[in-house]
XYZ file of C-alpha atoms in Angstrom:
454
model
C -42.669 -113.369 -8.891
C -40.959 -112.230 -5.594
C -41.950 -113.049 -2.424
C -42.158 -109.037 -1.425
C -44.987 -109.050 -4.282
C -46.947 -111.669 -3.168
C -48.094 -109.950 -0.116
C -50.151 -106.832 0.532
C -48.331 -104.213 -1.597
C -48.004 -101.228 0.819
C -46.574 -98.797 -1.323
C -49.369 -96.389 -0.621
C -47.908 -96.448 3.417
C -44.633 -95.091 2.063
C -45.563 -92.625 -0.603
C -48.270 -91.041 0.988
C -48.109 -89.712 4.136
C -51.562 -88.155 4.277
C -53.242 -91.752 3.599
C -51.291 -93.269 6.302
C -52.356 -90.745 9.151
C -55.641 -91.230 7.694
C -55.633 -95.170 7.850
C -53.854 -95.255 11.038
C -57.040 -93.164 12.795
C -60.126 -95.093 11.085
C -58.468 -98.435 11.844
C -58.518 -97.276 15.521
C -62.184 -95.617 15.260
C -62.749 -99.239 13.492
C -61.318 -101.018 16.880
C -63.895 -98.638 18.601
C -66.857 -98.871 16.583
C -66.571 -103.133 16.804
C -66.593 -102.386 21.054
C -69.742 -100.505 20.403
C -71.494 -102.817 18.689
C -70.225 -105.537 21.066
C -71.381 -103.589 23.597
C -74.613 -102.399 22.658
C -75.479 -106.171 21.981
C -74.734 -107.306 25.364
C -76.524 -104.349 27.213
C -79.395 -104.944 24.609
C -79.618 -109.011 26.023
C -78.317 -108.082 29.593
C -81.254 -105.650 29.686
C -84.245 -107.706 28.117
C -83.025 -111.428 27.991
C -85.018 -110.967 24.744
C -84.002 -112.478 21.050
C -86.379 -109.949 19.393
C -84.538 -106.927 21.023
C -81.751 -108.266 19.868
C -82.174 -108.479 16.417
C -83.563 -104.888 16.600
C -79.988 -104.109 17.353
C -78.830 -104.870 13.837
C -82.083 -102.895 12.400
C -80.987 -99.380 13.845
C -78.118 -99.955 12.425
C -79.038 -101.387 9.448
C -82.468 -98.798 8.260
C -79.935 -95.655 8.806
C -78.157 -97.114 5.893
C -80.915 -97.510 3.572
C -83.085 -94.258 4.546
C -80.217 -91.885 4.497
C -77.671 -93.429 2.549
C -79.166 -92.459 -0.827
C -79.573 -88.897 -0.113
C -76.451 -88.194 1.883
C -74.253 -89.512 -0.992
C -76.134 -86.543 -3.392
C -75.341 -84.063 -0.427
C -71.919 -85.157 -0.438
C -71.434 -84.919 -3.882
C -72.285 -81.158 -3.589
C -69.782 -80.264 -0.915
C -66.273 -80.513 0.565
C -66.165 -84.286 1.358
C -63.268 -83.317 4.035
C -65.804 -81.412 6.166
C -68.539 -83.459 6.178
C -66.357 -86.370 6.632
C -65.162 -84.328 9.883
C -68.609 -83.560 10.872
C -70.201 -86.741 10.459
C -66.770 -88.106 13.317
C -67.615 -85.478 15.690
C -71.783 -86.466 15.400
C -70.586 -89.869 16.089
C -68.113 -89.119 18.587
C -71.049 -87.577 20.117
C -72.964 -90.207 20.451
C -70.185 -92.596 21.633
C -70.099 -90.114 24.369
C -73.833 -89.961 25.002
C -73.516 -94.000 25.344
C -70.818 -93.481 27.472
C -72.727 -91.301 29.798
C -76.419 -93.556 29.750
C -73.602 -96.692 30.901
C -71.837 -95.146 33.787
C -75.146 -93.933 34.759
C -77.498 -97.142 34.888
C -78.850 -97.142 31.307
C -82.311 -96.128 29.474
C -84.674 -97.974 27.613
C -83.708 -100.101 25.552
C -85.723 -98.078 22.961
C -83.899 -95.371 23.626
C -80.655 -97.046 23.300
C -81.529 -98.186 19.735
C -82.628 -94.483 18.534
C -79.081 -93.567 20.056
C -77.468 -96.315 17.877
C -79.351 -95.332 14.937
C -78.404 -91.983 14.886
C -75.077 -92.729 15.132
C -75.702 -95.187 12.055
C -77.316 -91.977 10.323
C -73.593 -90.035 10.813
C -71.830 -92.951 9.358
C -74.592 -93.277 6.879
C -73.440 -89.684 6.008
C -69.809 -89.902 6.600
C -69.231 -93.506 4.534
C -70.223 -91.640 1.066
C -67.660 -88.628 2.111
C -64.835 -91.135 2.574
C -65.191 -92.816 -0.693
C -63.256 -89.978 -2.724
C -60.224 -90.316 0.032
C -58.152 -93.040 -1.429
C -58.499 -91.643 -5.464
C -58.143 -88.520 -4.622
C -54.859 -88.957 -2.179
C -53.469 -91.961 -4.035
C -51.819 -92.505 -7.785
C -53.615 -94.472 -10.064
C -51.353 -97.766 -9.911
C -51.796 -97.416 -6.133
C -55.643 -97.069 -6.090
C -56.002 -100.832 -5.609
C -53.426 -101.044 -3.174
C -54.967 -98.284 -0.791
C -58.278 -100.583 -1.072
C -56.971 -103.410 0.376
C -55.326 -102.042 3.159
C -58.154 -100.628 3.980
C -59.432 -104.227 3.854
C -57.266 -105.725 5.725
C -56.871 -102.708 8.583
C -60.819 -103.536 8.537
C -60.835 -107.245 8.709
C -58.180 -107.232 11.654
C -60.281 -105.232 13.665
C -63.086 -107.188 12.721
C -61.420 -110.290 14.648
C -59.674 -108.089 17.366
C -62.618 -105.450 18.495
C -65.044 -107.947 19.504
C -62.481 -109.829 21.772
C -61.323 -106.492 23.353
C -64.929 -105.689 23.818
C -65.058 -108.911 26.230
C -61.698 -108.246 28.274
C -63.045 -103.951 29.023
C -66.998 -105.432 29.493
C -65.190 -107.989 31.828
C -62.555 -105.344 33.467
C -64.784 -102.334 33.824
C -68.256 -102.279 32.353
C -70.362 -101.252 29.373
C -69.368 -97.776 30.524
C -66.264 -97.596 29.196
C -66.380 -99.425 26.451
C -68.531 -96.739 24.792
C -65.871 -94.117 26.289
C -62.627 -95.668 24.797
C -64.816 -95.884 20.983
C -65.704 -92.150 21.735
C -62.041 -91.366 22.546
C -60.722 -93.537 19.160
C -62.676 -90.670 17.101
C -60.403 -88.551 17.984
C -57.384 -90.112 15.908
C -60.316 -90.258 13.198
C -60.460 -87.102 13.678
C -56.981 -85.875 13.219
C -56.144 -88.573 10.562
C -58.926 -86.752 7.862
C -57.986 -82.885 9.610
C -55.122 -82.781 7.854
C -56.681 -83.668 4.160
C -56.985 -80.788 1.548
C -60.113 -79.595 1.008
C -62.099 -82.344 -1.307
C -64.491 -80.508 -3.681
C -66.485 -82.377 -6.252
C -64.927 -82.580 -9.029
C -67.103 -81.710 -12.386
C -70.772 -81.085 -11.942
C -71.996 -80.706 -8.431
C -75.185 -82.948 -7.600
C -78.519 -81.732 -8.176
C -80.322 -80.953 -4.774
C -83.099 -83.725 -3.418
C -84.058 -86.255 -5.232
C -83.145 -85.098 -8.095
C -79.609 -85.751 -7.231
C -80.460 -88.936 -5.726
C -82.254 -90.348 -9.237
C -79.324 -88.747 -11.243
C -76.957 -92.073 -9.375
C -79.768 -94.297 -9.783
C -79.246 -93.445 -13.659
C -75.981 -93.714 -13.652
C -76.028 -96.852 -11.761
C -78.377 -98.398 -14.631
C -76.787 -96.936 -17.123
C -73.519 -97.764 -16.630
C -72.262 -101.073 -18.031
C -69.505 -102.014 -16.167
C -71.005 -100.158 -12.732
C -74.599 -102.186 -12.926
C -72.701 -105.560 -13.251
C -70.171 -105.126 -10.453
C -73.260 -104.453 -7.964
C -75.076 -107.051 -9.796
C -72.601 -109.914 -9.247
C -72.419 -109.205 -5.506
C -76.221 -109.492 -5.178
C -75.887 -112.709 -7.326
C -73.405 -113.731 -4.833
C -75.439 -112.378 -1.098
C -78.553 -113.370 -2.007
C -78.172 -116.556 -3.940
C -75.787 -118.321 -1.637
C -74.584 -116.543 1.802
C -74.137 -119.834 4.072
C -74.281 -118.291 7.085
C -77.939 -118.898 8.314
C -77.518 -122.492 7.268
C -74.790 -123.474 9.450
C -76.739 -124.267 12.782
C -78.416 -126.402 10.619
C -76.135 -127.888 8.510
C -73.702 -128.737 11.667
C -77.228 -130.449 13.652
C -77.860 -132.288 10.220
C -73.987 -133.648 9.275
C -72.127 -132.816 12.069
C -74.601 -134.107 15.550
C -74.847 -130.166 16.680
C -71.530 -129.953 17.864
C -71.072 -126.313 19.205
C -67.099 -126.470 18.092
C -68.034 -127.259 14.743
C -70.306 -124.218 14.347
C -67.806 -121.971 15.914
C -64.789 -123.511 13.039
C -66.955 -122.808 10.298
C -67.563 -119.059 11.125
C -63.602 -118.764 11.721
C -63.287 -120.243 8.802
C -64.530 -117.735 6.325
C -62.758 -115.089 8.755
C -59.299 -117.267 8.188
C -60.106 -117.206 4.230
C -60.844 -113.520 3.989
C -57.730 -112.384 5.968
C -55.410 -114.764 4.391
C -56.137 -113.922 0.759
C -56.226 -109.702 1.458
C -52.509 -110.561 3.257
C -51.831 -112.040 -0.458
C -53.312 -109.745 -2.721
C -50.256 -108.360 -4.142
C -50.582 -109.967 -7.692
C -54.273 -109.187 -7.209
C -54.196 -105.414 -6.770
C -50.610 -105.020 -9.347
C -52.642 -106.898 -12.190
C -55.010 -104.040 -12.371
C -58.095 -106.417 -14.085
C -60.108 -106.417 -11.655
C -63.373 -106.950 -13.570
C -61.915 -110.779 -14.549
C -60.772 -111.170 -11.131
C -64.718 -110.359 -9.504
C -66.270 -112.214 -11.719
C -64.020 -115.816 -11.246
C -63.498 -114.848 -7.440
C -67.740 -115.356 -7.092
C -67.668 -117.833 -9.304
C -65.772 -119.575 -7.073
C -67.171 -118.614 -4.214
C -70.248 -120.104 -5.090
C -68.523 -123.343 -6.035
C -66.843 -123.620 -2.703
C -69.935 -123.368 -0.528
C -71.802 -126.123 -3.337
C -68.925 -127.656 -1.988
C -69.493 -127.337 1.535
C -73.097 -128.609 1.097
C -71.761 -132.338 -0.616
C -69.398 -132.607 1.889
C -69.684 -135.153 5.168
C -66.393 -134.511 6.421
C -66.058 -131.718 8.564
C -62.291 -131.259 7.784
C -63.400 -131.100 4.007
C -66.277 -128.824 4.659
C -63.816 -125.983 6.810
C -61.337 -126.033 3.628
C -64.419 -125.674 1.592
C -65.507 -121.881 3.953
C -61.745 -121.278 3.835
C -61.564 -121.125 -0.017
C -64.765 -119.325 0.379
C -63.865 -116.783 2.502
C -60.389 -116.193 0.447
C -62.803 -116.019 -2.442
C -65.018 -113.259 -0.787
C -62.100 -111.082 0.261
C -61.034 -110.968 -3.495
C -64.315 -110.614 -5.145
C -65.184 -107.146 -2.415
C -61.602 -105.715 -3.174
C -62.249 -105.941 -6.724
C -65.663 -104.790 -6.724
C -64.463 -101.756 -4.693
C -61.654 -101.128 -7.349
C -64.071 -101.167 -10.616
C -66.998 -99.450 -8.926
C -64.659 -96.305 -7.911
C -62.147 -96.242 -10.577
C -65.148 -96.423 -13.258
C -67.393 -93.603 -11.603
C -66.704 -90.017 -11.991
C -66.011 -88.051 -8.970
C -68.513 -86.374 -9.133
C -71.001 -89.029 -8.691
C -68.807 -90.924 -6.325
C -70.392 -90.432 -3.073
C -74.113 -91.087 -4.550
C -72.387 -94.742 -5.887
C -70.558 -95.023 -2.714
C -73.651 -95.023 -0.864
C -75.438 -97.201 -2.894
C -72.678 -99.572 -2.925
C -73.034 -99.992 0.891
C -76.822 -100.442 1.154
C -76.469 -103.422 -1.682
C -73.481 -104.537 0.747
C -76.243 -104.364 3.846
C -79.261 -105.839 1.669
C -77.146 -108.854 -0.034
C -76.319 -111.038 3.165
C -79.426 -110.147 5.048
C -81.933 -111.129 1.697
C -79.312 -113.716 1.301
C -79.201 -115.125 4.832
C -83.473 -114.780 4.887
C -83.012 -117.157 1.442
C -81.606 -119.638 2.624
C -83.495 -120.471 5.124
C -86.691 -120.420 3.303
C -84.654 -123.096 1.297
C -83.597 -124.788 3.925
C -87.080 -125.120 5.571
C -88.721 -126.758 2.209
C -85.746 -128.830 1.981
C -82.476 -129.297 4.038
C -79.638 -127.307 4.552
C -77.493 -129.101 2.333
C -79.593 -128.769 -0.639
C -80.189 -124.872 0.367
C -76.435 -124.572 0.029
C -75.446 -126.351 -3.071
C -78.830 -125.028 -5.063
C -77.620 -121.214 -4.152
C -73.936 -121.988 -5.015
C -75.203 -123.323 -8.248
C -77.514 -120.316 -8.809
C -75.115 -117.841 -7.884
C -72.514 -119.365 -10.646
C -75.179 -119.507 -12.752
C -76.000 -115.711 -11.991
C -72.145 -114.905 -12.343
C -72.008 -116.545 -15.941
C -75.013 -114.582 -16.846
C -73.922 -111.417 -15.939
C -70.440 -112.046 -17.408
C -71.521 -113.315 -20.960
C -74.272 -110.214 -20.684
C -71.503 -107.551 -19.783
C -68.153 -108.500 -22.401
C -66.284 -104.960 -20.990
C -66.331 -106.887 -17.158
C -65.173 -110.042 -18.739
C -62.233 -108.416 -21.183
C -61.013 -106.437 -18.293
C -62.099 -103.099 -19.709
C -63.381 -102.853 -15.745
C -59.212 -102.399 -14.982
C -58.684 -99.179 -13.079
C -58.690 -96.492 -15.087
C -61.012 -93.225 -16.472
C -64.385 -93.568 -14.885
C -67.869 -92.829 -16.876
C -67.886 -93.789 -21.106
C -69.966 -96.725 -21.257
C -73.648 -95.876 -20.697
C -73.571 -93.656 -17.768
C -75.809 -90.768 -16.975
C -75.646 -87.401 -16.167
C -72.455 -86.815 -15.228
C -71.186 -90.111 -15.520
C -71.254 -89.134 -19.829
C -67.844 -87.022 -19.305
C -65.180 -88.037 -17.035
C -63.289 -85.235 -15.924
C -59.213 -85.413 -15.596
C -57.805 -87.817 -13.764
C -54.428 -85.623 -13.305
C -51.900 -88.032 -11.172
C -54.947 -89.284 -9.062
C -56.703 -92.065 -9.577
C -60.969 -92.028 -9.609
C -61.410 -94.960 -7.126
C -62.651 -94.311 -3.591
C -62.648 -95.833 -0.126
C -63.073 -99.365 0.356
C -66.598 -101.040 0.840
C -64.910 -103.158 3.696
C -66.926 -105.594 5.378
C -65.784 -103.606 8.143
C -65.136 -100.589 8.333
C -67.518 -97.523 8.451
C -68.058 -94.014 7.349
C -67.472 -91.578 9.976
C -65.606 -94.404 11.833
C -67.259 -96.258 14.204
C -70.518 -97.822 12.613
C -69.536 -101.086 11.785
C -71.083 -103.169 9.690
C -71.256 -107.086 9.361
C -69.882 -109.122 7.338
C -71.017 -110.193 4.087
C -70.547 -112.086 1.204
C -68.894 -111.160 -1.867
């Protein structure tokens, strides 16, 4: 293998200008949306000195998510995905600008604040369904992959370089403009999805209501290969995410040591980066349902790992392989989950898709430690690596088309779906995969989102 195929295969950069201008502006809304949140959790503490308030922070922009998420993705699959894409932006934009105005001006409530943040969750909530049709529907097939892990990546480095910006502007100006440069990134969001062709369902518009809404619940249960990619990342989240456990498990192995703690959150960063920079063979092999399944397998193993281990040296190789793990696992959950729905139920699984990526780590995270505080940390973190490979195996012997690869990219619908998952309409030259369901990155472009296990 060359080395030029070992690394992130950017042939969707040169082939497709469209996708580029639209990358280029929702990495930059992504640098934005990671000062927000930045942001908002400093003027949240600065404000109330409180821990409670605090974690309310993540819950307006969690609950968007969940309440709206479900029916947004059935009003999205009944209109151009281009405009509301463009709407849900400038409601966002909006609201970076209504931010803006609160900081330069002394603040509000902090209750206030939060309903502000939560309705800008609700336009992401509305635009992340609408962007999950870009990337099939601008890409070729062989490239669908491809697209998904740049988007990854784009995602992941702003992940590591928003929150450090954040610091430097809070530090230089004030909260103030921090909220006005994430308002002003919108507007290369903006321009990047303007120039997209109009993005019309394509097949059988969604039912109104709920009745569009329980039309992708059926298809979610129905559908073989669909049901056991969003399966194995809950087996994955809420059987073994490590990250509540490491204040403890540094105080328990490690005497407390505040650089340990901070080495084993880089750590899973470091993994996740490095192995998207590498996916080449990953995204060209095009079996991506093999590649999920081993990829949590492992990722399990690694933090069992990291729960036997007494060296600390040992123990940040352990999150490393973890974290590369994680970054594979989400890129190829992305790629079966959009390649095997039909377009017309795209935004409904999109959404979906993002509330099990909010719900995993959090149910997760609240797992282990209730583990942890009927046992120790160590024995929280090998017994959910052990459960989640046990989960893994179960879903993989339970689900052969996942395990023989019939989850490569490809038609979508044809094994169990519902509705309108039963007929998959032409693929033409485009593939029927969607936007990625980065740890990172957002719908309209700003809301970001934390990150999460596999």
């Amino acid at each position: 293998m060359s080395l030029g195929r070992t690394f992130l295969d950017v042939r969707p950069l040169r082939t497709s200008p469209v996708y580029r201008r639209l990358l280029i502006g929702r990495t930059v809304s992504s640098l934005g949306g990671f000062m927000t949140m930045v942001t908002v959790m400093y003027q949240v503490w600065d404000t109330t000195h409180s821990s409670v308030w605090s974690g309310a922070v993540g819950l307006a922009q969690a609950l968007p998510m969940v309440a709206v998420g479900l029916f947004a993705g059935a009003w999205v699959d009944r209109a151009d995905r281009r405009r509301v894409y463009l709407l849900a932006t400038v409601g966002q934009a909006a609201c970076s600008l209504l931010l803006a105005v609160q900081g330069f001006t002394g603040g509000v409530p902090v209750p206030l604040l939060l309903a502000l943040v939560a309705v800008q969750a609700s336009f992401g909530a509305v635009g992340g369904p609408a962007a999950g049709v870009f990337v099939p529907r601008l890409l070729p097939k062989d490239q669908v992959a491809a697209g998904l892990a740049l988007n990854q990546a784009t995602g992941q480095s702003m992940m590591l370089i928003g929150p450090a910006v954040a610091g430097l502007v809070l530090g230089w100006r004030g909260i103030g403009v921090c909220y006005l440069l994430d308002a002003l990134t919108f507007g290369l969001a903006f321009y990047g999805a303007f120039g997209l062709p109009p993005l019309p369902p394509e097949g059988e518009k969604s039912r109104p209501g709920l009745h569009g809404v329980l039309d992708g619940l059926r298809f979610l249960t129905g559908h073989r290969v669909v049901r056991g990619a969003l399966l194995t990342d809950l087996a994955a989240t809420v059987l073994a995410m490590p990250v509540s456990l490491f204040p403890l498990v540094n105080e328990e192995r490690f005497g407390g040591d505040p650089r340990t703690l901070g080495l084993f959150l880089s750590a899973l960063a470091v993994g996740g980066v490095t192995a998207t920079a590498l996916s080449g063979p990953v995204t060209r092999l095009a079996r991506p349902g093999p590649v999920m399944l081993c990829a949590s397998g492992l990722w399990g193993v690694s933090l069992a790992v990291f729960g036997l281990t007494t060296s600390a040296w040992a123990g940040i190789a352990a999150l490393v392989l973890a974290g590369a793990a994680d970054a594979v696992a989400v890129l190829s959950r992305t790629t079966i989950v959009q390649t095997r729905t039909p377009d017309a139920l795209l935004g409904r699984v999109t959404a979906a898709e993002a509330i099990v990526g909010q719900a995993g780590p959090h149910l997760g995270n609240l797992r282990g430690g209730l583990a942890a505080g009927w046992s120790s940390g160590a024995v929280a973190l090998v017994t959910g690596g052990v459960l989640c490979v046990a989960a893994v195996t179960a879903v993989a012997a339970t689900t052969p088309e996942l395990r023989g690869g019939d989850g490569r990219t490809g038609g979508a619908g044809g094994d169990g779906g519902a509705g309108a998952g039963d007929s998959a309409p032409d693929s033409g030259t485009s593939s029927r995969s969607g936007a990625s369901s980065l740890s990172a990155v957002e719908g309209g472009g700003s809301t970001a989102v934390a990150p999460g296990g596999p």
